[in-house]
CSV table of C-alpha atoms and ligand atoms in Angstrom, one decimal:
chain,number,residue,atom,x,y,z
A,1,MET,CA,58.5,105.8,161.3
A,2,SER,CA,54.8,105.1,161.2
A,3,ILE,CA,52.1,105.8,158.7
A,4,ILE,CA,48.5,106.5,159.5
A,5,ALA,CA,46.3,105.9,156.4
A,6,LYS,CA,43.3,108.0,157.0
A,7,ALA,CA,41.1,106.7,154.2
A,8,THR,CA,38.7,105.5,156.8
A,9,PRO,CA,39.5,107.7,159.7
A,10,ILE,CA,38.6,106.7,163.2
A,11,THR,CA,35.5,108.7,163.7
A,12,ALA,CA,34.4,110.3,166.9
A,13,THR,CA,30.8,109.5,166.4
A,14,PRO,CA,29.2,109.4,169.8
A,15,LEU,CA,27.1,106.4,170.8
A,16,PRO,CA,23.4,107.3,170.1
A,17,VAL,CA,21.4,107.7,173.3
A,18,GLY,CA,18.3,106.2,171.8
A,19,PRO,CA,16.9,104.5,168.6
A,20,SER,CA,17.0,106.7,165.6
A,21,LEU,CA,16.1,105.8,162.0
A,22,ALA,CA,18.1,108.7,160.7
A,23,ARG,CA,21.4,107.7,162.1
A,24,PRO,CA,23.7,105.0,160.9
A,25,ALA,CA,23.9,102.0,163.2
A,26,PRO,CA,26.3,102.4,166.1
A,27,PRO,CA,29.5,100.4,166.0
A,28,ARG,CA,29.4,97.0,167.5
A,29,ILE,CA,32.7,97.6,169.2
A,30,HIS,CA,33.6,101.1,170.3
A,31,ILE,CA,37.0,101.7,171.9
A,32,ARG,CA,38.3,105.1,172.9
A,33,ASP,CA,41.7,106.0,174.4
A,34,LEU,CA,42.1,102.6,175.9
A,35,THR,CA,45.1,102.1,178.1
A,36,VAL,CA,46.0,98.7,179.5
A,37,ARG,CA,48.6,98.0,182.2
A,38,TYR,CA,48.3,94.5,183.7
A,39,THR,CA,49.7,95.6,187.1
A,40,PRO,CA,50.8,98.9,188.5
A,41,ASP,CA,54.4,97.6,188.4
A,42,THR,CA,54.4,96.5,184.7
A,43,PRO,CA,54.7,98.7,181.6
A,44,VAL,CA,51.7,100.0,179.6
A,45,VAL,CA,50.8,97.3,177.1
A,46,LEU,CA,48.1,99.3,175.2
A,47,ASP,CA,48.4,103.0,174.9
A,48,GLY,CA,45.6,105.3,173.7
A,49,ILE,CA,43.8,102.8,171.4
A,50,ASP,CA,40.8,104.1,169.4
A,51,LEU,CA,39.0,101.5,167.4
A,52,ASP,CA,35.4,101.0,166.0
A,53,LEU,CA,34.2,97.8,164.5
A,54,HIS,CA,31.0,97.9,162.4
A,55,ALA,CA,28.6,95.2,161.3
A,56,GLY,CA,29.7,93.4,158.2
A,57,GLU,CA,33.4,94.3,158.2
A,58,THR,CA,36.5,92.1,158.7
A,59,VAL,CA,39.4,94.0,160.4
A,60,ALA,CA,42.9,92.4,160.3
A,61,LEU,CA,44.9,93.2,163.4
A,62,LEU,CA,48.7,93.2,162.7
A,63,GLY,CA,51.7,93.6,164.9
A,64,SER,CA,54.8,91.9,166.1
A,65,SER,CA,54.9,89.5,169.0
A,66,GLY,CA,54.2,91.4,172.1
A,67,SER,CA,52.6,94.4,170.4
A,68,GLY,CA,49.3,93.9,172.2
A,69,LYS,CA,47.0,92.1,169.8
A,70,SER,CA,45.8,89.5,172.2
A,71,THR,CA,45.6,92.0,175.0
A,72,LEU,CA,43.3,94.2,172.8
A,73,MET,CA,41.0,91.2,172.3
A,74,LYS,CA,41.1,90.3,176.0
A,75,SER,CA,40.1,93.8,176.9
A,76,LEU,CA,36.8,93.2,175.2
A,77,THR,CA,35.9,90.3,177.4
A,78,GLY,CA,37.2,91.3,180.7
A,79,PHE,CA,40.4,89.2,180.6
A,80,ALA,CA,42.6,92.2,180.5
A,81,PRO,CA,42.2,95.2,182.8
A,82,ILE,CA,40.9,98.5,181.3
A,83,THR,CA,43.3,100.9,183.1
A,84,SER,CA,41.7,103.9,181.5
A,85,GLY,CA,39.5,104.8,178.5
A,86,THR,CA,36.2,103.2,177.4
A,87,VAL,CA,35.4,99.9,175.7
A,88,HIS,CA,31.8,99.1,174.6
A,89,VAL,CA,30.8,95.7,173.2
A,90,GLY,CA,27.3,96.2,171.8
A,91,GLU,CA,25.6,98.1,174.6
A,92,VAL,CA,27.9,96.7,177.3
A,93,ASP,CA,30.3,99.2,179.0
A,94,VAL,CA,33.1,96.7,179.6
A,95,ALA,CA,35.0,98.8,182.1
A,96,ARG,CA,31.9,99.0,184.3
A,97,VAL,CA,30.9,95.4,184.1
A,98,ARG,CA,30.5,93.7,187.5
A,99,PRO,CA,32.0,90.2,188.0
A,100,ARG,CA,28.6,88.6,187.9
A,101,GLN,CA,27.8,90.2,184.5
A,102,LEU,CA,31.0,88.8,182.9
A,103,ARG,CA,29.2,85.7,181.7
A,104,ALA,CA,26.7,87.8,179.8
A,105,LEU,CA,29.5,89.9,178.3
A,106,ARG,CA,31.3,86.8,177.2
A,107,ALA,CA,28.2,85.5,175.6
A,108,GLU,CA,28.3,88.6,173.3
A,109,VAL,CA,31.7,87.7,171.9
A,110,GLY,CA,32.4,84.7,169.7
A,111,GLN,CA,36.0,83.6,170.0
A,112,VAL,CA,38.2,81.6,167.7
A,113,PHE,CA,41.7,80.6,168.8
A,114,GLN,CA,44.8,79.3,167.2
A,115,GLN,CA,44.5,75.9,168.9
A,116,PHE,CA,40.7,75.6,168.2
A,117,ASN,CA,39.9,74.8,171.9
A,118,LEU,CA,37.5,72.0,171.1
A,119,ILE,CA,36.8,69.1,173.5
A,120,GLY,CA,38.4,66.3,171.5
A,121,ARG,CA,36.5,63.3,172.9
A,122,LEU,CA,33.1,64.9,172.3
A,123,SER,CA,31.3,64.9,169.0
A,124,VAL,CA,31.5,67.8,166.6
A,125,LEU,CA,27.8,68.5,167.2
A,126,THR,CA,28.2,68.7,171.0
A,127,ASN,CA,31.1,71.0,170.6
A,128,VAL,CA,29.0,73.4,168.5
A,129,LEU,CA,26.1,73.1,171.0
A,130,ALA,CA,28.6,74.2,173.7
A,131,GLY,CA,28.4,77.6,172.1
A,132,SER,CA,24.8,77.8,173.3
A,133,LEU,CA,25.8,77.2,176.9
A,134,HIS,CA,26.8,80.9,177.0
A,135,ARG,CA,23.2,81.8,176.8
A,136,ALA,CA,20.9,81.2,179.8
A,137,GLY,CA,18.9,77.9,180.0
A,138,PRO,CA,20.3,75.8,177.2
A,139,LEU,CA,19.5,72.5,178.9
A,140,ASN,CA,16.1,71.0,179.4
A,141,ALA,CA,15.1,69.1,182.6
A,142,LEU,CA,16.8,66.0,181.3
A,143,GLY,CA,20.1,67.8,180.8
A,144,THR,CA,20.0,67.4,177.1
A,145,PHE,CA,20.2,70.1,174.5
A,146,ARG,CA,16.9,71.4,173.1
A,147,GLY,CA,15.8,70.2,169.7
A,148,ALA,CA,15.9,73.8,168.3
A,149,ASP,CA,19.5,74.1,169.4
A,150,ARG,CA,20.4,70.9,167.8
A,151,ARG,CA,18.8,72.0,164.5
A,152,ARG,CA,20.6,75.3,164.7
A,153,ALA,CA,23.9,73.6,165.4
A,154,LEU,CA,23.4,71.3,162.4
A,155,GLU,CA,22.6,74.3,160.2
A,156,LEU,CA,25.8,76.0,161.3
A,157,LEU,CA,27.9,72.9,160.6
A,158,ASP,CA,26.3,72.9,157.2
A,159,ARG,CA,27.2,76.6,156.9
A,160,VAL,CA,30.9,75.9,157.6
A,161,GLY,CA,30.9,72.9,155.3
A,162,ILE,CA,31.3,69.9,157.7
A,163,ALA,CA,27.8,68.8,158.5
A,164,HIS,CA,28.8,65.2,157.5
A,165,LYS,CA,31.2,65.2,160.4
A,166,ALA,CA,28.6,66.0,163.0
A,167,SER,CA,28.8,62.7,165.0
A,168,ASP,CA,32.6,62.3,164.7
A,169,ALA,CA,34.8,62.9,167.8
A,170,ALA,CA,36.3,66.4,167.3
A,171,ARG,CA,39.8,65.0,167.8
A,172,THR,CA,39.5,63.0,164.6
A,173,LEU,CA,39.2,66.0,162.4
A,174,SER,CA,41.9,67.9,160.6
A,175,GLY,CA,43.1,71.3,161.9
A,176,GLY,CA,41.1,73.1,159.2
A,177,GLN,CA,38.0,71.1,160.0
A,178,GLN,CA,38.4,71.7,163.7
A,179,GLN,CA,38.7,75.4,163.1
A,180,ARG,CA,35.5,75.4,161.1
A,181,VAL,CA,33.8,73.6,164.1
A,182,ALA,CA,35.1,76.4,166.3
A,183,ILE,CA,33.6,79.0,164.0
A,184,ALA,CA,30.3,77.2,164.1
A,185,ARG,CA,30.5,77.1,167.9
A,186,ALA,CA,31.1,80.9,168.0
A,187,LEU,CA,28.1,81.5,165.7
A,188,MET,CA,26.0,79.4,168.0
A,189,GLN,CA,26.3,82.2,170.5
A,190,ASP,CA,24.6,84.7,168.0
A,191,PRO,CA,27.6,86.9,168.8
A,192,THR,CA,27.8,90.7,168.6
A,193,VAL,CA,31.3,90.3,167.3
A,194,ILE,CA,33.8,87.5,166.5
A,195,LEU,CA,37.4,87.7,167.8
A,196,ALA,CA,39.8,85.4,166.0
A,197,ASP,CA,43.3,85.5,167.6
A,198,GLU,CA,45.7,84.0,165.1
A,199,PRO,CA,43.1,81.5,163.8
A,200,VAL,CA,45.2,80.2,161.0
A,201,ALA,CA,48.6,80.0,162.7
A,202,SER,CA,48.4,76.2,162.9
A,203,LEU,CA,47.0,75.7,159.4
A,204,ASP,CA,48.6,75.2,156.1
A,205,PRO,CA,48.4,78.0,153.5
A,206,ARG,CA,45.5,76.5,151.6
A,207,MET,CA,43.4,75.8,154.7
A,208,SER,CA,44.4,79.3,156.1
A,209,ARG,CA,42.7,80.8,153.1
A,210,VAL,CA,39.6,78.6,153.4
A,211,VAL,CA,39.2,79.6,157.1
A,212,LEU,CA,39.7,83.3,156.4
A,213,ASP,CA,37.3,83.2,153.5
A,214,LEU,CA,34.8,81.7,155.7
A,215,LEU,CA,35.2,84.3,158.5
A,216,ARG,CA,34.9,87.1,156.0
A,217,SER,CA,31.8,85.6,154.3
A,218,ILE,CA,30.2,85.2,157.7
A,219,SER,CA,31.0,88.8,158.5
A,220,ARG,CA,29.4,90.0,155.3
A,221,ASP,CA,26.4,87.6,155.2
A,222,GLU,CA,25.5,87.7,158.9
A,223,GLY,CA,26.6,91.2,159.6
A,224,ILE,CA,28.9,90.1,162.4
A,225,PRO,CA,32.1,92.1,162.6
A,226,VAL,CA,35.3,90.0,162.7
A,227,LEU,CA,38.5,91.2,164.3
A,228,VAL,CA,41.2,88.8,163.3
A,229,SER,CA,44.9,88.9,164.3
A,230,LEU,CA,47.3,87.7,161.6
A,231,HIS,CA,51.1,87.4,161.2
A,232,VAL,CA,51.1,86.9,157.5
A,233,LEU,CA,50.8,90.2,155.5
A,234,PRO,CA,49.4,88.7,152.2
A,235,LEU,CA,46.7,87.0,154.2
A,236,ALA,CA,45.7,90.3,155.8
A,237,MET,CA,45.8,92.0,152.4
A,238,ASP,CA,43.5,89.4,150.8
A,239,HIS,CA,41.1,88.7,153.5
A,240,SER,CA,40.2,91.9,155.3
A,241,ASP,CA,38.3,95.1,154.6
A,242,ARG,CA,40.4,97.2,157.0
A,243,VAL,CA,43.8,96.8,158.7
A,244,VAL,CA,44.9,98.0,162.1
A,245,GLY,CA,48.6,97.7,162.8
A,246,LEU,CA,49.9,97.8,166.4
A,247,ARG,CA,53.4,98.6,167.5
A,248,ASP,CA,54.4,98.7,171.1
A,249,GLY,CA,50.7,99.0,172.1
A,250,ARG,CA,49.9,101.9,169.8
A,251,VAL,CA,48.0,102.0,166.5
A,252,VAL,CA,50.6,102.9,163.8
A,253,VAL,CA,48.7,101.9,160.7
A,254,GLU,CA,45.0,102.1,160.2
A,255,GLY,CA,43.0,102.2,156.9
A,256,ARG,CA,41.0,100.4,154.3
A,257,THR,CA,43.0,97.4,153.1
A,258,ALA,CA,42.5,98.4,149.4
A,259,ASP,CA,44.2,101.7,150.2
A,260,LEU,CA,47.3,100.2,151.8
A,261,ASP,CA,50.2,98.4,150.1
A,262,ALA,CA,52.4,95.8,151.5
A,263,GLU,CA,55.3,98.3,151.9
A,264,GLY,CA,53.2,100.6,154.1
A,265,LEU,CA,52.0,97.7,156.2
A,266,ALA,CA,55.6,96.5,156.7
A,267,THR,CA,56.2,99.6,158.7
A,268,VAL,CA,54.4,97.8,161.5
A,269,TYR,CA,57.4,95.4,161.7
A,270,GLU,CA,60.1,98.0,161.0
A,271,ASN,CA,63.4,97.4,162.9
A,272,ASP,CA,62.0,94.3,164.5
A,273,ASP,CA,65.2,92.4,163.6
A,274,GLU,CA,67.2,94.8,165.8
A,275,GLU,CA,65.0,94.0,168.8
A,276,VAL,CA,65.6,90.2,168.8
A,277,GLU,CA,68.0,89.3,171.5
A,278,ASP,CA,68.7,85.7,170.8
B,1,ATP,N1,48.7,88.6,182.1
B,1,ATP,C1,49.7,89.4,181.8
B,1,ATP,N2,50.4,90.0,182.8
B,1,ATP,C2,51.4,90.9,182.5
B,1,ATP,N3,51.8,91.2,181.3
B,1,ATP,C3,51.2,90.6,180.2
B,1,ATP,C4,50.1,89.6,180.4
B,1,ATP,N4,49.7,89.2,179.2
B,1,ATP,C5,50.5,89.8,178.3
B,1,ATP,N5,51.4,90.7,178.9
B,1,ATP,C6,52.4,91.5,178.2
B,1,ATP,O1,51.7,92.3,177.3
B,1,ATP,C7,52.4,92.5,176.1
B,1,ATP,C8,51.5,92.3,174.9
B,1,ATP,O2,51.2,90.9,174.9
B,1,ATP,P1,50.2,90.3,173.9
B,1,ATP,O3,50.0,88.8,174.3
B,1,ATP,O4,48.9,91.1,173.9
B,1,ATP,O5,50.9,90.4,172.5
B,1,ATP,P2,50.6,89.8,171.1
B,1,ATP,O6,50.6,91.0,170.2
B,1,ATP,O7,49.3,89.1,171.2
B,1,ATP,O8,51.8,88.9,170.8
B,1,ATP,P3,51.9,87.5,170.0
B,1,ATP,O9,51.9,87.9,168.5
B,1,ATP,O10,53.1,86.9,170.4
B,1,ATP,O11,50.7,86.7,170.3
B,1,ATP,C9,53.6,91.7,176.3
B,1,ATP,O12,54.7,92.5,176.7
B,1,ATP,C10,53.3,90.7,177.3
B,1,ATP,O13,54.4,90.3,178.0
B,2,MG,MG1,48.8,87.1,170.8
């Protein structure tokens, strides 16, 4: 059984064709009837997904292993094929992006991963500056980062609470600190959206909450929508404005977090025990 909480229904607002003061801002992410099949011979992985993400909101993406969470995120950056349907990231029509435009598309999307994906031997500051490499022309003629970029990177490290670690090698930091560096690196891109795929799966409970609090405050303060996949229901309940639950590639729960209870969300995982074949 599935529930669809319609407190915040997925609206069918068309993308505006031009600037208009009277209209609300268009969504930063706009997905309609998205189907993903990795190859013609493999099953459909995402099936008829509709999803909008707006500035300032944190949306928790729930679902069992294999339900399609990572694939949904990958479809926003051209790492998963859009078999049918439409995906817009900002003004970019992802299904129509040419290979040489992929770099620009990926610059729009800040990404945070479970394993942080920092370069361990490089300093924390250099790792954050790497975020600016997504934009054109970050290096000056001497191959060093511009002063303005360095100042911005230091500001962002201050924002995530670890400016005092700027010159340390990234590998010497704790997991929670490394994840905050990764968040600063994502912010260095001035992203349209932040995608965080299980960003706290390698962290202890206290640090998980610190990192999720940080993502949500960034979303609110900077207006950057955050899509965060999580496996722990209480974390989703406490650290999101909205929840989207996937099951077998379909949205089976969608609504404002405040309107959902843990029991309703648990339907995302219903009968999972029966499917384990160990
Ligand atoms: N590159 C690929 N080629 C073919 N099938 C893939 C590929 N990547 C993922 N899949 C399949 O797509 C389905 C969804 O995988 P996905 O990684 O999106 O799930 P998930 O919800 O992120 O799972 P988890 O919680 O374990 O990270 C799985 O059945 C998986 O085997
Ligand atoms: Mg995944």
